[in-house]
Short mmCIF file of C-alpha atoms in Angstrom, two decimals:
data_model
loop_
_atom_site.label_atom_id
_atom_site.label_comp_id
_atom_site.label_asym_id
_atom_site.label_seq_id
_atom_site.Cartn_x
_atom_site.Cartn_y
_atom_site.Cartn_z
CA MET A 231 -93.06 -9.49 -51.76
CA PRO A 232 -90.71 -6.46 -51.39
CA GLU A 233 -91.02 -4.47 -48.17
CA ASN A 234 -92.30 -0.90 -48.53
CA TYR A 235 -89.83 1.29 -46.66
CA ARG A 236 -89.56 5.05 -46.50
CA ILE A 237 -86.03 6.14 -47.41
CA ALA A 238 -84.61 9.67 -47.22
CA ILE A 239 -81.41 10.66 -49.03
CA VAL A 240 -79.76 13.84 -47.77
CA GLY A 241 -77.43 15.22 -50.42
CA ALA A 242 -79.38 13.63 -53.25
CA GLY A 243 -78.03 16.17 -55.73
CA SER A 244 -74.37 15.35 -55.01
CA LEU A 245 -72.30 12.98 -57.13
CA ARG A 246 -72.40 10.34 -54.41
CA GLY A 247 -76.10 10.95 -53.82
CA LYS A 248 -76.92 10.41 -57.48
CA GLU A 249 -74.95 7.15 -57.53
CA LEU A 250 -76.74 6.05 -54.36
CA ASN A 251 -80.12 6.83 -55.97
CA GLU A 252 -79.25 4.48 -58.81
CA ALA A 253 -77.95 1.71 -56.56
CA LEU A 254 -81.05 1.79 -54.35
CA GLY A 255 -83.30 1.76 -57.41
CA GLU A 256 -81.65 -1.48 -58.55
CA SER A 257 -81.69 -3.13 -55.13
CA ALA A 258 -84.19 -4.88 -52.88
CA PHE A 259 -85.24 -1.37 -51.78
CA ALA A 260 -86.52 -0.43 -55.26
CA ALA A 261 -90.19 -0.52 -54.19
CA SER A 262 -89.61 1.90 -51.31
CA ASP A 263 -90.97 5.42 -50.93
CA PHE A 264 -88.03 7.78 -51.55
CA VAL A 265 -87.61 11.33 -50.26
CA LEU A 266 -84.73 13.25 -51.88
CA LEU A 267 -83.33 16.10 -49.79
CA ASP A 268 -80.61 18.69 -50.29
CA ASP A 269 -79.66 22.32 -49.76
CA GLU A 270 -80.83 25.23 -51.89
CA SER A 271 -78.41 24.55 -54.76
CA SER A 272 -80.26 21.39 -55.77
CA LEU A 273 -83.86 22.33 -54.94
CA GLY A 274 -86.42 21.46 -57.59
CA LYS A 275 -84.14 19.14 -59.55
CA VAL A 276 -85.83 16.03 -60.86
CA GLU A 277 -84.12 12.72 -60.09
CA ALA A 278 -85.06 9.15 -60.99
CA VAL A 279 -85.06 6.40 -58.37
CA GLY A 280 -85.93 3.08 -59.97
CA ASP A 281 -89.00 3.65 -62.13
CA GLU A 282 -90.13 6.70 -60.14
CA VAL A 283 -89.31 10.37 -60.69
CA THR A 284 -88.87 12.49 -57.56
CA VAL A 285 -88.17 16.19 -56.99
CA VAL A 286 -85.34 17.19 -54.65
CA GLN A 287 -86.78 18.97 -51.60
CA MET A 288 -85.43 21.31 -48.93
CA ILE A 289 -84.54 19.74 -45.57
CA ASP A 290 -87.01 20.77 -42.86
CA PRO A 291 -88.01 19.46 -39.39
CA GLN A 292 -90.61 17.12 -40.93
CA SER A 293 -88.32 15.66 -43.60
CA PHE A 294 -87.54 12.55 -41.57
CA ASP A 295 -91.04 11.79 -40.27
CA HIS A 296 -91.81 8.06 -40.59
CA ALA A 297 -88.45 7.40 -42.29
CA ASP A 298 -87.03 3.89 -41.96
CA PHE A 299 -83.60 4.70 -43.42
CA VAL A 300 -81.79 8.01 -43.84
CA PHE A 301 -78.66 8.14 -46.01
CA PHE A 302 -76.36 11.16 -45.68
CA ALA A 303 -74.47 11.46 -48.97
CA GLY A 304 -73.72 15.15 -49.43
CA ASP A 305 -71.97 17.71 -47.27
CA ALA A 306 -70.53 16.62 -43.92
CA GLY A 307 -71.88 19.81 -42.36
CA ASN A 308 -75.43 18.83 -43.30
CA THR A 309 -74.86 15.43 -41.72
CA LEU A 310 -73.78 16.95 -38.42
CA LYS A 311 -76.67 19.42 -38.55
CA HIS A 312 -79.47 16.94 -39.24
CA TRP A 313 -78.48 13.45 -38.13
CA LYS A 314 -79.86 13.68 -34.60
CA SER A 315 -83.21 14.84 -35.93
CA ALA A 316 -83.23 11.85 -38.28
CA SER A 317 -82.28 9.55 -35.43
CA ARG A 318 -85.12 10.83 -33.24
CA SER A 319 -87.56 9.80 -35.98
CA GLY A 320 -86.52 6.18 -35.39
CA ALA A 321 -84.70 5.82 -38.70
CA SER A 322 -81.55 3.78 -39.30
CA ILE A 323 -78.77 6.24 -40.17
CA LEU A 324 -76.13 5.56 -42.84
CA ASP A 325 -73.41 8.19 -43.20
CA LEU A 326 -71.48 8.24 -46.48
CA THR A 327 -69.86 11.57 -45.54
CA TYR A 328 -67.81 10.10 -42.64
CA ALA A 329 -68.92 12.97 -40.39
CA LEU A 330 -70.21 10.61 -37.70
CA GLU A 331 -67.36 8.09 -37.46
CA GLY A 332 -66.09 9.72 -34.27
CA GLU A 333 -69.46 9.60 -32.52
CA PRO A 334 -69.89 7.07 -29.67
CA ASP A 335 -71.06 3.59 -30.73
CA VAL A 336 -71.12 4.44 -34.46
CA LEU A 337 -69.83 1.46 -36.47
CA VAL A 338 -67.75 1.33 -39.67
CA ARG A 339 -69.00 -1.56 -41.80
CA SER A 340 -68.59 -3.56 -44.98
CA PRO A 341 -70.89 -6.60 -45.10
CA TRP A 342 -68.90 -7.95 -48.08
CA VAL A 343 -65.75 -8.18 -45.95
CA ARG A 344 -67.59 -9.43 -42.88
CA GLU A 345 -69.16 -12.31 -44.84
CA GLU A 346 -65.79 -13.49 -46.14
CA LEU A 347 -63.96 -13.25 -42.83
CA ASN A 348 -66.04 -16.25 -41.65
CA GLY A 349 -65.90 -15.42 -37.97
CA LEU A 350 -62.20 -14.52 -37.84
CA SER A 351 -63.22 -11.17 -36.34
CA SER A 352 -66.16 -12.46 -34.31
CA GLY A 353 -65.19 -10.22 -31.42
CA LYS A 354 -66.05 -7.11 -33.41
CA ALA A 355 -69.15 -5.10 -32.55
CA THR A 356 -72.19 -5.76 -34.72
CA PRO A 357 -75.10 -3.37 -35.29
CA ASP A 358 -78.30 -3.62 -33.29
CA LEU A 359 -81.35 -1.41 -32.79
CA ARG A 360 -79.36 0.79 -30.38
CA THR A 361 -76.59 1.52 -32.92
CA PRO A 362 -76.84 5.30 -33.56
CA ALA A 363 -75.45 5.17 -37.11
CA ILE A 364 -73.48 3.11 -39.60
CA VAL A 365 -70.58 4.54 -41.60
CA PRO A 366 -70.09 2.45 -44.77
CA ALA A 367 -66.33 1.91 -44.96
CA HIS A 368 -64.17 3.93 -47.35
CA PRO A 369 -64.16 2.25 -50.79
CA ALA A 370 -60.35 1.98 -50.89
CA ALA A 371 -60.37 0.24 -47.50
CA VAL A 372 -63.06 -2.15 -48.71
CA ALA A 373 -61.04 -2.97 -51.84
CA LEU A 374 -57.83 -3.57 -49.88
CA ALA A 375 -59.62 -5.73 -47.32
CA LEU A 376 -61.27 -7.92 -49.96
CA LEU A 377 -58.01 -8.39 -51.88
CA LEU A 378 -55.82 -9.19 -48.88
CA LEU A 379 -58.47 -11.43 -47.38
CA ARG A 380 -58.32 -13.56 -50.52
CA VAL A 381 -54.53 -13.39 -50.82
CA LYS A 382 -54.41 -15.06 -47.39
CA LYS A 383 -55.97 -18.16 -48.93
CA VAL A 384 -52.72 -18.76 -50.83
CA GLY A 385 -50.55 -18.48 -47.72
CA PRO A 386 -49.44 -16.19 -44.87
CA VAL A 387 -48.55 -12.64 -45.92
CA ALA A 388 -45.15 -11.44 -44.70
CA SER A 389 -45.73 -7.81 -45.72
CA ALA A 390 -48.05 -5.68 -47.84
CA TRP A 391 -47.87 -2.10 -49.08
CA ALA A 392 -50.24 -0.05 -51.25
CA THR A 393 -50.24 3.20 -53.19
CA VAL A 394 -53.79 4.45 -53.66
CA LEU A 395 -54.47 6.88 -56.53
CA GLU A 396 -57.48 9.02 -55.67
CA PRO A 397 -59.77 10.74 -58.23
CA ALA A 398 -61.33 14.19 -57.97
CA THR A 399 -64.90 12.90 -57.67
CA GLU A 400 -64.10 11.38 -54.29
CA HIS A 401 -64.27 14.94 -52.95
CA GLY A 402 -67.42 16.05 -54.72
CA ARG A 403 -68.50 18.27 -57.55
CA SER A 404 -66.38 21.28 -56.55
CA ALA A 405 -63.19 19.19 -56.73
CA MET A 406 -64.19 17.71 -60.08
CA ASP A 407 -65.06 21.14 -61.48
CA GLU A 408 -61.77 22.65 -60.31
CA LEU A 409 -59.75 19.87 -61.96
CA HIS A 410 -61.72 20.51 -65.16
CA GLN A 411 -61.18 24.27 -65.02
CA GLN A 412 -57.47 23.88 -64.23
CA THR A 413 -57.06 21.63 -67.26
CA ILE A 414 -58.74 24.19 -69.52
CA SER A 415 -56.76 27.07 -67.98
CA LEU A 416 -53.41 25.35 -68.45
CA LEU A 417 -54.13 24.58 -72.09
CA SER A 418 -55.13 28.19 -72.72
CA PHE A 419 -52.31 29.73 -70.61
CA GLN A 420 -54.72 31.25 -68.07
CA PRO A 421 -54.38 31.55 -64.26
CA LEU A 422 -55.42 28.43 -62.35
CA PRO A 423 -58.42 28.32 -60.00
CA LYS A 424 -57.27 26.90 -56.64
CA GLU A 425 -60.20 27.40 -54.25
CA THR A 426 -60.62 23.69 -53.55
CA TYR A 427 -57.11 22.26 -53.84
CA ASP A 428 -54.86 25.31 -53.33
CA ALA A 429 -52.45 23.56 -55.72
CA GLN A 430 -52.13 22.53 -59.35
CA VAL A 431 -53.76 19.12 -59.62
CA ALA A 432 -54.24 19.06 -63.39
CA PHE A 433 -51.48 17.02 -65.10
CA ASN A 434 -49.94 16.49 -61.66
CA LEU A 435 -49.61 13.78 -58.99
CA LEU A 436 -49.60 15.05 -55.41
CA PRO A 437 -49.23 13.44 -51.96
CA VAL A 438 -49.96 16.78 -50.24
CA LEU A 439 -52.12 19.75 -51.22
CA GLY A 440 -51.83 23.47 -50.43
CA GLU A 441 -52.22 24.86 -46.93
CA GLU A 442 -55.59 26.46 -47.77
CA ALA A 443 -56.99 23.37 -49.52
CA LYS A 444 -60.53 22.28 -48.65
CA VAL A 445 -59.48 18.69 -49.40
CA ASP A 446 -57.35 17.01 -46.72
CA LEU A 447 -55.41 14.13 -48.28
CA GLY A 448 -53.72 13.33 -44.99
CA ALA A 449 -57.07 12.86 -43.25
CA THR A 450 -58.30 10.65 -46.09
CA GLU A 451 -55.15 8.51 -45.95
CA LEU A 452 -55.61 8.05 -42.20
CA ARG A 453 -59.27 7.16 -42.77
CA ILE A 454 -58.37 4.43 -45.25
CA ARG A 455 -55.88 2.94 -42.77
CA ARG A 456 -58.33 3.23 -39.88
CA HIS A 457 -61.24 1.71 -41.79
CA TYR A 458 -59.05 -1.14 -43.02
CA GLY A 459 -58.05 -1.87 -39.43
CA LEU A 460 -61.67 -1.79 -38.26
CA LEU A 461 -62.78 -4.11 -41.06
CA SER A 462 -59.87 -6.44 -40.34
CA GLY A 463 -60.49 -6.79 -36.63
CA GLY A 464 -57.08 -8.45 -36.45
CA GLY A 465 -58.00 -11.05 -39.05
CA LEU A 466 -56.17 -9.53 -42.04
CA PRO A 467 -52.52 -8.75 -42.81
CA GLN A 468 -51.21 -5.31 -41.91
CA VAL A 469 -50.73 -3.04 -44.92
CA SER A 470 -48.85 0.24 -45.35
CA VAL A 471 -50.90 2.78 -47.30
CA GLN A 472 -49.88 5.92 -49.18
CA LEU A 473 -52.52 8.13 -50.82
CA ILE A 474 -51.77 10.15 -53.95
CA HIS A 475 -54.17 12.56 -55.63
CA ALA A 476 -54.28 11.65 -59.33
CA PRO A 477 -55.29 14.08 -62.12
CA VAL A 478 -58.32 11.99 -63.09
CA PHE A 479 -62.01 12.64 -62.57
CA HIS A 480 -63.23 9.19 -61.69
CA GLY A 481 -62.13 5.81 -60.35
CA TYR A 482 -59.55 4.52 -57.89
CA GLY A 483 -56.30 2.88 -58.91
CA ILE A 484 -54.50 0.79 -56.29
CA SER A 485 -50.99 -0.61 -56.66
CA LEU A 486 -50.76 -3.33 -54.00
CA GLY A 487 -47.47 -5.11 -53.36
CA ILE A 488 -47.35 -8.29 -51.29
CA GLU A 489 -44.66 -10.63 -50.05
CA LEU A 490 -45.74 -14.13 -49.06
CA GLU A 491 -43.97 -16.28 -46.49
CA GLN A 492 -43.83 -19.17 -48.95
CA PRO A 493 -43.56 -19.46 -52.74
CA ALA A 494 -46.70 -19.32 -54.88
CA SER A 495 -47.60 -18.81 -58.52
CA VAL A 496 -49.46 -16.02 -60.30
CA GLU A 497 -52.10 -18.57 -61.24
CA GLU A 498 -52.68 -19.46 -57.58
CA LEU A 499 -53.14 -15.82 -56.68
CA GLU A 500 -55.48 -15.21 -59.61
CA ALA A 501 -57.62 -18.17 -58.56
CA ALA A 502 -57.74 -16.99 -54.94
CA LEU A 503 -58.71 -13.43 -55.88
CA THR A 504 -61.49 -14.51 -58.24
CA GLY A 505 -64.94 -14.31 -56.68
CA GLU A 506 -67.86 -12.07 -55.86
CA HIS A 507 -67.08 -8.32 -56.20
CA VAL A 508 -63.65 -8.99 -57.79
CA ASP A 509 -63.03 -9.51 -61.51
CA VAL A 510 -59.55 -10.86 -62.32
CA VAL A 511 -58.21 -9.85 -65.74
CA LEU A 512 -55.94 -12.51 -67.24
CA GLY A 513 -53.09 -11.64 -69.58
CA ASP A 514 -51.97 -8.21 -70.74
CA GLN A 515 -54.95 -7.21 -72.85
CA ASP A 516 -57.72 -5.01 -71.41
CA ALA A 517 -55.79 -4.25 -68.24
CA PRO A 518 -57.91 -2.64 -65.49
CA SER A 519 -58.07 1.16 -65.46
CA ASN A 520 -60.17 3.91 -63.99
CA LEU A 521 -61.86 4.22 -67.40
CA SER A 522 -62.61 0.53 -67.88
CA THR A 523 -64.18 0.28 -64.42
CA ALA A 524 -66.48 3.32 -64.79
CA GLY A 525 -70.00 2.14 -64.05
CA GLU A 526 -68.83 -1.37 -63.14
CA GLU A 527 -69.81 -2.98 -59.85
CA ASP A 528 -66.69 -5.14 -59.46
CA ILE A 529 -63.13 -4.34 -58.48
CA MET A 530 -60.97 -5.26 -61.48
CA VAL A 531 -57.49 -6.66 -60.79
CA ARG A 532 -54.36 -7.79 -62.62
CA VAL A 533 -51.62 -9.89 -60.97
CA ARG A 534 -47.93 -9.89 -61.80
CA GLY A 535 -45.08 -11.69 -60.02
CA GLU A 536 -41.43 -10.93 -59.30
CA GLU A 537 -38.62 -13.45 -59.47
CA GLY A 538 -38.51 -15.75 -56.48
CA ARG A 539 -42.27 -16.51 -56.48
CA GLN A 540 -42.91 -14.79 -53.17
CA ARG A 541 -43.37 -11.14 -54.20
CA PHE A 542 -46.32 -10.04 -56.31
CA TRP A 543 -47.92 -6.86 -57.61
CA ILE A 544 -51.68 -6.55 -57.74
CA TRP A 545 -53.01 -3.66 -59.81
CA ALA A 546 -56.64 -2.91 -58.92
CA ALA A 547 -59.12 -0.38 -60.27
CA ALA A 548 -62.63 0.42 -59.12
CA ASP A 549 -65.41 2.94 -59.66
CA ASN A 550 -65.18 4.90 -56.41
CA LEU A 551 -68.76 6.21 -56.37
CA LYS A 552 -70.28 2.89 -57.43
CA LEU A 553 -68.31 0.93 -54.81
CA SER A 554 -69.27 3.42 -52.10
CA ALA A 555 -72.97 3.28 -53.02
CA LEU A 556 -73.10 -0.52 -53.24
CA ASN A 557 -71.41 -0.88 -49.85
CA ALA A 558 -73.93 1.55 -48.36
CA VAL A 559 -76.83 -0.46 -49.78
CA ALA A 560 -75.29 -3.66 -48.39
CA CYS A 561 -75.09 -1.98 -44.96
CA ALA A 562 -78.75 -0.97 -45.21
CA LEU A 563 -79.75 -4.52 -46.14
CA GLU A 564 -77.90 -5.70 -43.04
CA LEU A 565 -79.82 -3.18 -40.90
CA ARG A 566 -83.10 -4.14 -42.56
CA LYS A 567 -82.99 -7.49 -40.78
CA LEU A 568 -83.19 -5.65 -37.45
CA ARG A 569 -86.25 -3.56 -38.28
CA PRO A 570 -89.91 -4.53 -37.70
CA GLN A 571 -91.37 -6.01 -40.88
CA GLY A 572 -94.41 -5.31 -42.98
CA LYS A 573 -95.01 -1.57 -42.72
CA VAL A 574 -93.53 1.86 -43.15
CA GLN A 575 -92.14 2.96 -39.81
#
């Protein structure tokens, strides 16, 4: 019989919050009592969680009373403002905004990666009832960790390097809307709005944004590297990462190059990569893309080799919001094992 938990989602009206609503409604938490919270811009909106319809409410001092889990999925400022109040209620905190990753004893997690490491990183900290919060790892770091973990099955990795193409939705609705408006403005020869990016991102690939940008690509690139290192715990190959902002609304693209210490075949790599959470596309038809992965739960990959049988290219694509939400739910399921059973807290 499913446990009846009380779950609060702060930032329920955000893109990530909406995706999280859907993921929770299709998970073992579907029978829970959900409280959807946000700032004034989303008040009164009706959202579906599983088979239930819930109205988005304003955050107040009583919002977290009796909550078992509180997900922060909107603005980082709201996370910093309200997380201690949520923690005092006795709830397990999951921060999808990354605002808390610098707080003492907060852990960055991906249960998918942990399960496949099979104890290689057994010295890493694991959550317990004293853990103040969990930060579900960045989706690009999760994807890289899963792929390189499986590549290791073929043989030792001499070197690895990745270019990560980031979509606008990774930075919320304002970033998505500005990309949309820039596209329209360029096609109609109008001035470009630049409040979010302080640069032209439409029809453009950028490694750095304007000085006044509200999006910090450098900080995101460092986060991907840091989260990968934390997930690895020394058990995965080192990888060099470069982040590029792509003029797309949705979905990550990752170009991952690897050099093995010994020869291998494309078929061996394809077999090693195949498994839970990863869908290997064989041949040249239906190659993975940010469009083909929209709404999909798996990371889709395509493998190509260079002459010499030791260097390979792995092209991966994933729905960034879906991957983030599913990892957060997996983290909550991990925390659920630590909580008292049989009642709403």
